mmCIF file of C-alpha atoms and ligand atoms in Angstrom:
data_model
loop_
_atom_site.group_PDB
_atom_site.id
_atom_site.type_symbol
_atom_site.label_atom_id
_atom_site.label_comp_id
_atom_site.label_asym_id
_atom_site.label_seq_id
_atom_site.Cartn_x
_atom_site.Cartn_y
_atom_site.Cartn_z
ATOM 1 C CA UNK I 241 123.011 84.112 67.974
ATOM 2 C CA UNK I 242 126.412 82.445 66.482
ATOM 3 C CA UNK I 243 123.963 79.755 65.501
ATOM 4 C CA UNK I 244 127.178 77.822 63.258
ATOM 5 C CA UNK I 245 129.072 77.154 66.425
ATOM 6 C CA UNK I 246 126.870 75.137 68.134
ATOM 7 C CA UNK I 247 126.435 71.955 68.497
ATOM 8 C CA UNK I 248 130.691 72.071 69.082
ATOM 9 C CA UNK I 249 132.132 69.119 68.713
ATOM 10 C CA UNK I 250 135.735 68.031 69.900
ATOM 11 C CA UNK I 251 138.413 67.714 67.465
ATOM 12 C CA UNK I 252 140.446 65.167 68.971
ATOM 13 C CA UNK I 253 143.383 64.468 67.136
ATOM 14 C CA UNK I 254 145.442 62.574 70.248
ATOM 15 C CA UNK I 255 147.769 59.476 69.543
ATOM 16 C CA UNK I 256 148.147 56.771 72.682
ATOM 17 C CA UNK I 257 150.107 57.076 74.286
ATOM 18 C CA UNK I 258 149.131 60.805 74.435
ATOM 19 C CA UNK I 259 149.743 63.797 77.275
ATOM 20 C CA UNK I 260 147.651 65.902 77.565
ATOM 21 C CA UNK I 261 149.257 69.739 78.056
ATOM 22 C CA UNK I 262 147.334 72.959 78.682
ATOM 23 C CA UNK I 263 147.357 76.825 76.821
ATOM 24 C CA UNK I 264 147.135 78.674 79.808
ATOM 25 C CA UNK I 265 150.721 77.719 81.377
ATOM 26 C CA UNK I 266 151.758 78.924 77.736
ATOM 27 C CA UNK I 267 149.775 81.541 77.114
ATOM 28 C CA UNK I 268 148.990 83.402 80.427
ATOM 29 C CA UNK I 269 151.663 82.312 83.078
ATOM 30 C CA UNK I 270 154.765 82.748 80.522
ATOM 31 C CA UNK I 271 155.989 86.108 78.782
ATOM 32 C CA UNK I 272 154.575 86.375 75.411
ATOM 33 C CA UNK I 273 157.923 85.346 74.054
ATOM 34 C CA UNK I 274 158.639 82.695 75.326
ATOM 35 C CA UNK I 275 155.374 80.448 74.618
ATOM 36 C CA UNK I 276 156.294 78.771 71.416
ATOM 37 C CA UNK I 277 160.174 77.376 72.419
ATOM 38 C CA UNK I 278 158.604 76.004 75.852
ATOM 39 C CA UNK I 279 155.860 74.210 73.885
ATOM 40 C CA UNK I 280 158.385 72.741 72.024
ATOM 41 C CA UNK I 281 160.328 71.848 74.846
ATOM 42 C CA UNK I 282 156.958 69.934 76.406
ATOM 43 C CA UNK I 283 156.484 68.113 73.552
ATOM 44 C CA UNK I 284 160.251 67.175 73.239
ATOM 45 C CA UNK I 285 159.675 65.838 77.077
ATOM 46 C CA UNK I 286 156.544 64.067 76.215
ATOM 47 C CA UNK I 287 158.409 62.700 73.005
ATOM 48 C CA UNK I 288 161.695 61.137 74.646
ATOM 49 C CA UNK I 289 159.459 59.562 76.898
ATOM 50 C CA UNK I 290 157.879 57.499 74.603
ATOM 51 C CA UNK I 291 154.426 58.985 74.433
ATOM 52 C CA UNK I 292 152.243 61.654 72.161
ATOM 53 C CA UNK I 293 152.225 65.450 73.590
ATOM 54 C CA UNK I 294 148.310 66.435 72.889
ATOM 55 C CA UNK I 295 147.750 70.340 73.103
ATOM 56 C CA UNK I 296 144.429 71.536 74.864
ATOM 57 C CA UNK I 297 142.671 74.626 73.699
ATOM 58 C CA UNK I 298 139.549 76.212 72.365
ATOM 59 C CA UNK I 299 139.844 77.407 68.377
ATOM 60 C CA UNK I 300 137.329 79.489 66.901
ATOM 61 C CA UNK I 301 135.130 77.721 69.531
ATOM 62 C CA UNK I 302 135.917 74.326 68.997
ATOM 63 C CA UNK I 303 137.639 72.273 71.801
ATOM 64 C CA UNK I 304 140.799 71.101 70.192
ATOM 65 C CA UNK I 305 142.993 68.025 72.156
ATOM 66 C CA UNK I 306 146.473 67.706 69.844
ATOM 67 C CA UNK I 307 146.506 71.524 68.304
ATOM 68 C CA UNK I 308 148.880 72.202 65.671
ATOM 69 C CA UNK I 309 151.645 74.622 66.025
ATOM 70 C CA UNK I 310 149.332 77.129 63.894
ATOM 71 C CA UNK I 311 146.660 76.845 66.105
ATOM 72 C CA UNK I 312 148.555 77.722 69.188
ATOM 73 C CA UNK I 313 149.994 80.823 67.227
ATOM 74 C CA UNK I 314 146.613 81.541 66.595
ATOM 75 C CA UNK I 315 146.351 81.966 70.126
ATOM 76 C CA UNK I 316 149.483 83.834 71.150
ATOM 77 C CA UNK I 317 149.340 86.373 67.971
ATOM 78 C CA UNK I 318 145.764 87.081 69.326
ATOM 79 C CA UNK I 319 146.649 89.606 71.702
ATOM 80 C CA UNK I 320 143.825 88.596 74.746
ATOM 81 C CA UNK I 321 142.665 85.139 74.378
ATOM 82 C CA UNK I 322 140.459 84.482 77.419
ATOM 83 C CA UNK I 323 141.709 82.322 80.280
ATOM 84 C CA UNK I 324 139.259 79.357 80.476
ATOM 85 C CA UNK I 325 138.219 77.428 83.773
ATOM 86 C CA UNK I 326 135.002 75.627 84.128
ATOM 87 C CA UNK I 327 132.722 78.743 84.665
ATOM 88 C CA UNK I 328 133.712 80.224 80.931
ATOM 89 C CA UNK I 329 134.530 77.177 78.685
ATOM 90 C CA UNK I 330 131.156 76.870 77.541
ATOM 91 C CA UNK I 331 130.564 80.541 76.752
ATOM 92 C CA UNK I 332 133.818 80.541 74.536
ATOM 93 C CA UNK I 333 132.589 77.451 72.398
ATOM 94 C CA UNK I 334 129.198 79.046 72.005
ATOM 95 C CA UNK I 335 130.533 82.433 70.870
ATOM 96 C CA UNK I 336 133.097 81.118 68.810
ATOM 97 C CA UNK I 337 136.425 82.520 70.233
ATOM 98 C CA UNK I 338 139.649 81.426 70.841
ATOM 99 C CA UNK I 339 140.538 80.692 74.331
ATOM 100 C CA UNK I 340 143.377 78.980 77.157
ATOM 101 C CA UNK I 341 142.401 76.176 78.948
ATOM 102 C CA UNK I 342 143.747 75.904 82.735
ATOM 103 C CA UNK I 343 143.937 73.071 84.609
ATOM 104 C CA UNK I 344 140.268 72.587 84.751
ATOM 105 C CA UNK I 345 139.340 73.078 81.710
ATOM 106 C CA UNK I 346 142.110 70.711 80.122
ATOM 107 C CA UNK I 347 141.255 67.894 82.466
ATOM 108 C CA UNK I 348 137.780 67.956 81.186
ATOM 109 C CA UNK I 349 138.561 67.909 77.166
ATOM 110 C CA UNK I 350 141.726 65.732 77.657
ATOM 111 C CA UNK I 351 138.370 62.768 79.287
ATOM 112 C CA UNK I 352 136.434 63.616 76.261
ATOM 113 C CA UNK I 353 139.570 62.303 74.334
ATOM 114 C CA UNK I 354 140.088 59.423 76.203
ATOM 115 C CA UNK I 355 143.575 60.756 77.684
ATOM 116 C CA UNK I 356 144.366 59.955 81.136
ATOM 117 C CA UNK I 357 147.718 61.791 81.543
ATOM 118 C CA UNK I 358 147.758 65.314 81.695
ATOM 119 C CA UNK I 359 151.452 67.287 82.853
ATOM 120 C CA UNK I 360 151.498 70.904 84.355
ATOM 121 C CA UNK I 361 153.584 73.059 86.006
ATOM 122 C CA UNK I 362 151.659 74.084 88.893
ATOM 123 C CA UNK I 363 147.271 73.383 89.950
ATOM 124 C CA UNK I 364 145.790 75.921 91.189
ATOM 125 C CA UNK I 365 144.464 76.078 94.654
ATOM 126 C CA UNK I 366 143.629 78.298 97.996
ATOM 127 C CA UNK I 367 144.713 81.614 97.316
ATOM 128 C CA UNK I 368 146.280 83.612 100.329
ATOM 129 C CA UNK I 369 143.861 85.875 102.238
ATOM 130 C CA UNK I 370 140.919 83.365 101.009
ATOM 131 C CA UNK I 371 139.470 84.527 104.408
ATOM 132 C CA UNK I 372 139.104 88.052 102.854
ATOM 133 C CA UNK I 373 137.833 86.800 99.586
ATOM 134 C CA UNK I 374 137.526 83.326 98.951
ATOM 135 C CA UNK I 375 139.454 82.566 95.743
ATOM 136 C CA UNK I 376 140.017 79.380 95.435
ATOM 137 C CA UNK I 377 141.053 78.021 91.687
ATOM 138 C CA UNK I 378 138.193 75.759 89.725
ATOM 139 C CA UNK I 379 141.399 73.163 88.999
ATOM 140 C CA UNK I 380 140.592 71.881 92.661
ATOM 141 C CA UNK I 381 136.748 70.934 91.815
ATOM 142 C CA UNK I 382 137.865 69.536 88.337
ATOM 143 C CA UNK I 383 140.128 67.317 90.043
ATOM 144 C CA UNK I 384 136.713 65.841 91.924
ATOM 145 C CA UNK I 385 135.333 65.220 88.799
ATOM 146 C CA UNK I 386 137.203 64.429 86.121
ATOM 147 C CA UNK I 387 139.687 60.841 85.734
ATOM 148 C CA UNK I 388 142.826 62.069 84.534
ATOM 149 C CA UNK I 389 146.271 62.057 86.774
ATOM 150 C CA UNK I 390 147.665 65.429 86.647
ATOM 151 C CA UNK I 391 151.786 65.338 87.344
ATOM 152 C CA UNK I 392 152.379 68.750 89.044
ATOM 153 C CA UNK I 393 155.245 70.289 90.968
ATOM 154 C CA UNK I 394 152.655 70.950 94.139
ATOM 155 C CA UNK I 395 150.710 73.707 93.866
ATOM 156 C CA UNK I 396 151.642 76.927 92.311
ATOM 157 C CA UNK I 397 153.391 79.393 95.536
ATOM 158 C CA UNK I 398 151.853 82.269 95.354
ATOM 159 C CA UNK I 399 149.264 80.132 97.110
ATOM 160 C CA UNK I 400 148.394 79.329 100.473
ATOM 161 C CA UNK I 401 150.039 75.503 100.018
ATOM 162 C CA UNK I 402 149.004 74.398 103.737
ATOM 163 C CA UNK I 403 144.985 75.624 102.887
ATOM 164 C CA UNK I 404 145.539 73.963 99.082
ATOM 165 C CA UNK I 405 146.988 70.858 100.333
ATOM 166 C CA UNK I 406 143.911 70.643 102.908
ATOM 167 C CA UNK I 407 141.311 71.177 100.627
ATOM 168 C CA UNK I 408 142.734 68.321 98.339
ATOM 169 C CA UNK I 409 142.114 66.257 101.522
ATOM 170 C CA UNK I 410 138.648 67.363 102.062
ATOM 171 C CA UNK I 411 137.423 66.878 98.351
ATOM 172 C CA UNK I 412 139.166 62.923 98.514
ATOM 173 C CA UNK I 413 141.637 63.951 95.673
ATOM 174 C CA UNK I 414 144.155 61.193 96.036
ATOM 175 C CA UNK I 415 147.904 63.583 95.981
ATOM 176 C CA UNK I 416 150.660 60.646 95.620
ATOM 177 C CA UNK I 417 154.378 61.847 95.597
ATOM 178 C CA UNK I 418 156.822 60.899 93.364
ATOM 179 C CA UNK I 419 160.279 60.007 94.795
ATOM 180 C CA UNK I 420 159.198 62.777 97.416
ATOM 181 C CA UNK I 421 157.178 62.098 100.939
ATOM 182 C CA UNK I 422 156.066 65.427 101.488
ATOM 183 C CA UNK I 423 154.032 67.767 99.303
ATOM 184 C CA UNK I 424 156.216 70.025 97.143
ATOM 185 C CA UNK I 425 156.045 74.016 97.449
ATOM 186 C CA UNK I 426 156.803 74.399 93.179
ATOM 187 C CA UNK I 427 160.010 76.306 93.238
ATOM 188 C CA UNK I 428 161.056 74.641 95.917
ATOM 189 C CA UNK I 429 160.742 70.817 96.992
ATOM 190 C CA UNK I 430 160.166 70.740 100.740
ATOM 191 C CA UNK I 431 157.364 71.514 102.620
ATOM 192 C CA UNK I 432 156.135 69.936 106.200
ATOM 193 C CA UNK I 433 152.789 68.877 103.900
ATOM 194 C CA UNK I 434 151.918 65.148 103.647
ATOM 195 C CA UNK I 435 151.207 63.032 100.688
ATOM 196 C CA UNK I 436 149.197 60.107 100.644
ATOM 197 C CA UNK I 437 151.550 57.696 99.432
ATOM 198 C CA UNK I 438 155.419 57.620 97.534
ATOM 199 C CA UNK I 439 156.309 56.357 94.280
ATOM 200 C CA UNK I 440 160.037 55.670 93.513
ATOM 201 C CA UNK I 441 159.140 53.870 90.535
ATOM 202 C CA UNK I 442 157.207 54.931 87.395
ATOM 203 C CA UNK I 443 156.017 51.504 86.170
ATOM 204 C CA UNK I 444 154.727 50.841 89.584
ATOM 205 C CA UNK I 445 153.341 54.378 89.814
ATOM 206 C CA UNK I 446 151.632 53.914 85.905
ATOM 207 C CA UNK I 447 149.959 50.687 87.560
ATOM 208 C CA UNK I 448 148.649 52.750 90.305
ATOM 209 C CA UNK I 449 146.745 55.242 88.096
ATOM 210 C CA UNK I 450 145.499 52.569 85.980
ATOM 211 C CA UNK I 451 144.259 51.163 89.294
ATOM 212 C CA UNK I 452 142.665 53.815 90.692
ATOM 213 C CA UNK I 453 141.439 55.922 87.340
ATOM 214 C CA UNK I 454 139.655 52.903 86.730
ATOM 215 C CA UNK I 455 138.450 52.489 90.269
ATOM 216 C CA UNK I 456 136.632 55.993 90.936
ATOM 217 C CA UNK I 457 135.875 58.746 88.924
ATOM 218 C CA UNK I 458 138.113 61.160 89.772
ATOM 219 C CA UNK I 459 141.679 63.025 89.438
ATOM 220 C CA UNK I 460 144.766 62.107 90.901
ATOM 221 C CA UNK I 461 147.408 64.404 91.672
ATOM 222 C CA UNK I 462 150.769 63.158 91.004
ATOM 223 C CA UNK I 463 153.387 65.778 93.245
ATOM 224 C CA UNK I 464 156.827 66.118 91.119
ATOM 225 C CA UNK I 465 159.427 68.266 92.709
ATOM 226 C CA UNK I 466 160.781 70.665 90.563
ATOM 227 C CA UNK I 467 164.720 69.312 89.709
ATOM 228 C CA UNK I 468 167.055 70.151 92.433
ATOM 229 C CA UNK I 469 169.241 72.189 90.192
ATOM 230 C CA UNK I 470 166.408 74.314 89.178
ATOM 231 C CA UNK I 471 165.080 75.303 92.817
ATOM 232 C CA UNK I 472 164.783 78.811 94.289
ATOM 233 C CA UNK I 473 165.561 79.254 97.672
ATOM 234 C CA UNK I 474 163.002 80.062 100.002
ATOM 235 C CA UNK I 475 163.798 83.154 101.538
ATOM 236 C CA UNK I 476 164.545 85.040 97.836
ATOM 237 C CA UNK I 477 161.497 83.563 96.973
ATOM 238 C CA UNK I 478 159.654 85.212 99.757
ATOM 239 C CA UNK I 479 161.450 88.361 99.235
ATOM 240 C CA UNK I 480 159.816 88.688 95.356
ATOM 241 C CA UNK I 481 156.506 87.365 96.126
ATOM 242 C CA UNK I 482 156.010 89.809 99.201
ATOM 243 C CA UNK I 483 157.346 92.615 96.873
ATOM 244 C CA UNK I 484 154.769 91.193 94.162
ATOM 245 C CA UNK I 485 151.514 91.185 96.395
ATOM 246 C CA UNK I 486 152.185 94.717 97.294
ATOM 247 C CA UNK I 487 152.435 96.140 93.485
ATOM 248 C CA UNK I 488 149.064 97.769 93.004
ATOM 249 C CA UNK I 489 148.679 95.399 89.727
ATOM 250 C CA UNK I 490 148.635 92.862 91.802
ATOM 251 C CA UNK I 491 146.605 94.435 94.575
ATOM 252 C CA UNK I 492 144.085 95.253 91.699
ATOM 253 C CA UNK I 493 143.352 91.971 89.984
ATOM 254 C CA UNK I 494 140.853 89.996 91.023
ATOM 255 C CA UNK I 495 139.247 86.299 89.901
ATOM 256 C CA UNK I 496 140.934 84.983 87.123
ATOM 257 C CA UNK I 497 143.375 87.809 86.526
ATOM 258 C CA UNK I 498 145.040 87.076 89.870
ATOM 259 C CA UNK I 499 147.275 84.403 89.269
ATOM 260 C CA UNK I 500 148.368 85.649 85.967
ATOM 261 C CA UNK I 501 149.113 89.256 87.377
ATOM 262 C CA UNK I 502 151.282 87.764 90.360
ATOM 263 C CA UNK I 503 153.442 85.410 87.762
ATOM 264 C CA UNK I 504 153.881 88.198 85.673
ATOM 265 C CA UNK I 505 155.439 90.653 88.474
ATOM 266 C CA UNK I 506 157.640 87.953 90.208
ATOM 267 C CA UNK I 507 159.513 86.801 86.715
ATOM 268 C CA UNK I 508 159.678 90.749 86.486
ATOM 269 C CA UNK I 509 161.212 91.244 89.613
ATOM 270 C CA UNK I 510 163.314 88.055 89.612
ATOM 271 C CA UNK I 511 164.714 88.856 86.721
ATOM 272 C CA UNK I 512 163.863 85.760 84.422
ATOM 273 C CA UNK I 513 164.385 83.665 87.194
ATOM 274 C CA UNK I 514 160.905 82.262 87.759
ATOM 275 C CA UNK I 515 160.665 81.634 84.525
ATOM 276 C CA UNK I 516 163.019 79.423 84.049
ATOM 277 C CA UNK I 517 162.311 77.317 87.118
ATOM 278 C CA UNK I 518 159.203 77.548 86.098
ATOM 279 C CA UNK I 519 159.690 76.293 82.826
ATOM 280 C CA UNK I 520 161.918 73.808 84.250
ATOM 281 C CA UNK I 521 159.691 72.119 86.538
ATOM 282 C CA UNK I 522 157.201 72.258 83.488
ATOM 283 C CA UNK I 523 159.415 70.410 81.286
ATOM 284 C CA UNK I 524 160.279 67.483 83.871
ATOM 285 C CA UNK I 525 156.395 66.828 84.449
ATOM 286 C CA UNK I 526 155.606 66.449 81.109
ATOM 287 C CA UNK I 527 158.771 64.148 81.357
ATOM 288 C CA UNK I 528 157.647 62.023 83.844
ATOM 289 C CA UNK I 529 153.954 62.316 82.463
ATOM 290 C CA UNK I 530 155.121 60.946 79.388
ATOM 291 C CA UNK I 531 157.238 57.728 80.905
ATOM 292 C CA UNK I 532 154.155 57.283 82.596
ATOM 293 C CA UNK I 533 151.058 57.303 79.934
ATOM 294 C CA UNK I 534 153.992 55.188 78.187
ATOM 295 C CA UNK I 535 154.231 52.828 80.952
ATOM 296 C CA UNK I 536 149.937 52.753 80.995
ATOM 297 C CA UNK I 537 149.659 51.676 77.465
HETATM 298 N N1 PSU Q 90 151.227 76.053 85.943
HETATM 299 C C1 PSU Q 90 152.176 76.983 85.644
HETATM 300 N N2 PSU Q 90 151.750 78.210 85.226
HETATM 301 C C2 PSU Q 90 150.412 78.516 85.083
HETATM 302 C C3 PSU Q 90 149.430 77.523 85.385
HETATM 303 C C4 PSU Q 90 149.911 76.306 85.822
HETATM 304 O O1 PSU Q 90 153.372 76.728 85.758
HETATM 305 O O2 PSU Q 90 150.066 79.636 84.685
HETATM 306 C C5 PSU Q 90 147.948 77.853 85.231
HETATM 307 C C6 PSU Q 90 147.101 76.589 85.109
HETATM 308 O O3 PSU Q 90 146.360 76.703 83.916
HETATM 309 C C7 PSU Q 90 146.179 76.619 86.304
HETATM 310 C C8 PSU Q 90 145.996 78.091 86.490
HETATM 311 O O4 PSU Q 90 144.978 75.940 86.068
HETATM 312 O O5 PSU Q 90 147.356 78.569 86.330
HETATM 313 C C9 PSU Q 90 145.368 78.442 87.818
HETATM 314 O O6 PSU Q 90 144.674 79.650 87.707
HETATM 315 P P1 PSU Q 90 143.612 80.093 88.841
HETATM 316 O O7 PSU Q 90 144.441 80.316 90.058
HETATM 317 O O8 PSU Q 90 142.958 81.353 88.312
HETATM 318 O O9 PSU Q 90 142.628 78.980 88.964
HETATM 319 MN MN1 MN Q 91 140.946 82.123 91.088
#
């Protein structure tokens, strides 16, 4: 029994104003290559804005909130780090490993450290053909549980956005647009989908959260549409993704593999083109997540 990693403790080494920012955006849902420029292009967002970019990750088993540059190479040099969601977390800081935390994962170390700003690209959510086999991401029951706002560009579209969007209605998770009235689709910024309320200003947005993270004890998702300059339009979109679902390594991953296996086919078959919207919408939440821990001081 790795008797030397347990009790873990959390190194916390944020600085309020701080983001929080996840591994598994970086680690899983980029090409290998490209994970150490776009963290320094998230932390450069969170920077200009005025606030403290704090990487989330697991270490040799210990929850880490602000990781160093080494650490995260640590984690990219590694080869396989596991993806970590709230079903594994605890089994990578009792064995010792390295390991990627997703949305769910980050939410819940980023409230250990006292963070309450957390920028993505994309949650997870209601994965198509959920009536087949009923994946639906762990980032959606996080959100019930855990007080952090997490600014993200919708939810991820390789999804099922209408059965996402509804199940963020049924758990109570407050979804507040801002500058946008309707729900954005990640690569793209329109959908018919509601949101509960608009923001056109960040101050008056930061004194929202406040509000309501002190209110309940729960998430907030903050909807960002991806920069109109950056947006793929709908019907190429649809054209890569259908390609994508049909590829037998798609077809063949299940559970946690599934997400990562469909990003890594459409920035294949888009040629790089996902990727950098993806990177771009990435960038402008941790933007706007950073004016708005600044604004929550
Ligand atoms: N946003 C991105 N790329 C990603 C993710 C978010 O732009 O790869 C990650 C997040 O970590 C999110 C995860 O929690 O994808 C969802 O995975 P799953 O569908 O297995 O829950
Ligand atoms: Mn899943």
């Amino acid at each position: 029994m790795p008797e030397q990693h347990r009790p873990t403790r959390l190194i916390n080494r944020a600085k309020a104003p701080a983001v929080a920012l996840e591994t598994t955006l970086l680690v899983h849902g980029l090409p290998p290559e490209e994970a150490l420029t776009v963290a320094d292009q998230l932390d450069d967002a969170v920077a200009e804005a005025g606030s403290n970019p704090a990487l989330v990750g697991v270490v040799h088993g210990s929850p880490v909130v602000g990781m160093t540059r080494d650490e995260l190479k640590l984690l990219t040099d590694a080869g396989s780090v596991p993806k970590l969601n709230t079903s594994n977390l605890g089994h990578a800081l009792f064995t010792g490993s390295h390991g990627a935390t997703t949305v769910s994962t980050t939410m819940e170390l980023a409230e250990r450290a006292g963070i309450r700003v957390f920028a993505t690209g994309g949650i997870g959510g209601v994965h198509r053909d959920y009536h087949l086999t009923p994946d639906i991401s762990a980032d959606l029951f996080a959100l019930t549980r855990h007080r952090v706002a997490v600014v993200t560009s919708g939810c991820k579209n390789i999804l099922d956005i209408p059965a996402t969007r509804e199940m963020l209605e049924t758990l109570g998770i407050p979804v507040v647009g801002y500058r946008t009235d309707v729900f954005p689709a990640f690569y793209q910024r329109q959908t018919h989908l509601s949101v509960d309320a608009t923001f056109d200003n960040p101050t008056e947005l930061a004194a929202y959260l406040a509000f309501e993270l002190a209110r309940h004890k729960r998430g907030i998702v903050v909807a960002n549409p991806i920069p109109e300059s950056d947006e793929i339009a709908q019907n190429q979109w649809d054209e890569w993704l259908q390609e994508a679902r049909n590829l037998p390594s798609v077809k063949s991953a299940g559970g946690r593999d599934a997400t990562p296996a469909l990003l890594a086919e459409v920035h294949r078959l888009s040629a790089g083109r996902t990727v950098d919207a993806n990177i771009a919408l990435a960038v402008s939440n941790a933007g706007l997540a950073g004016q708005l821990a600044a604004a929550m001081r």
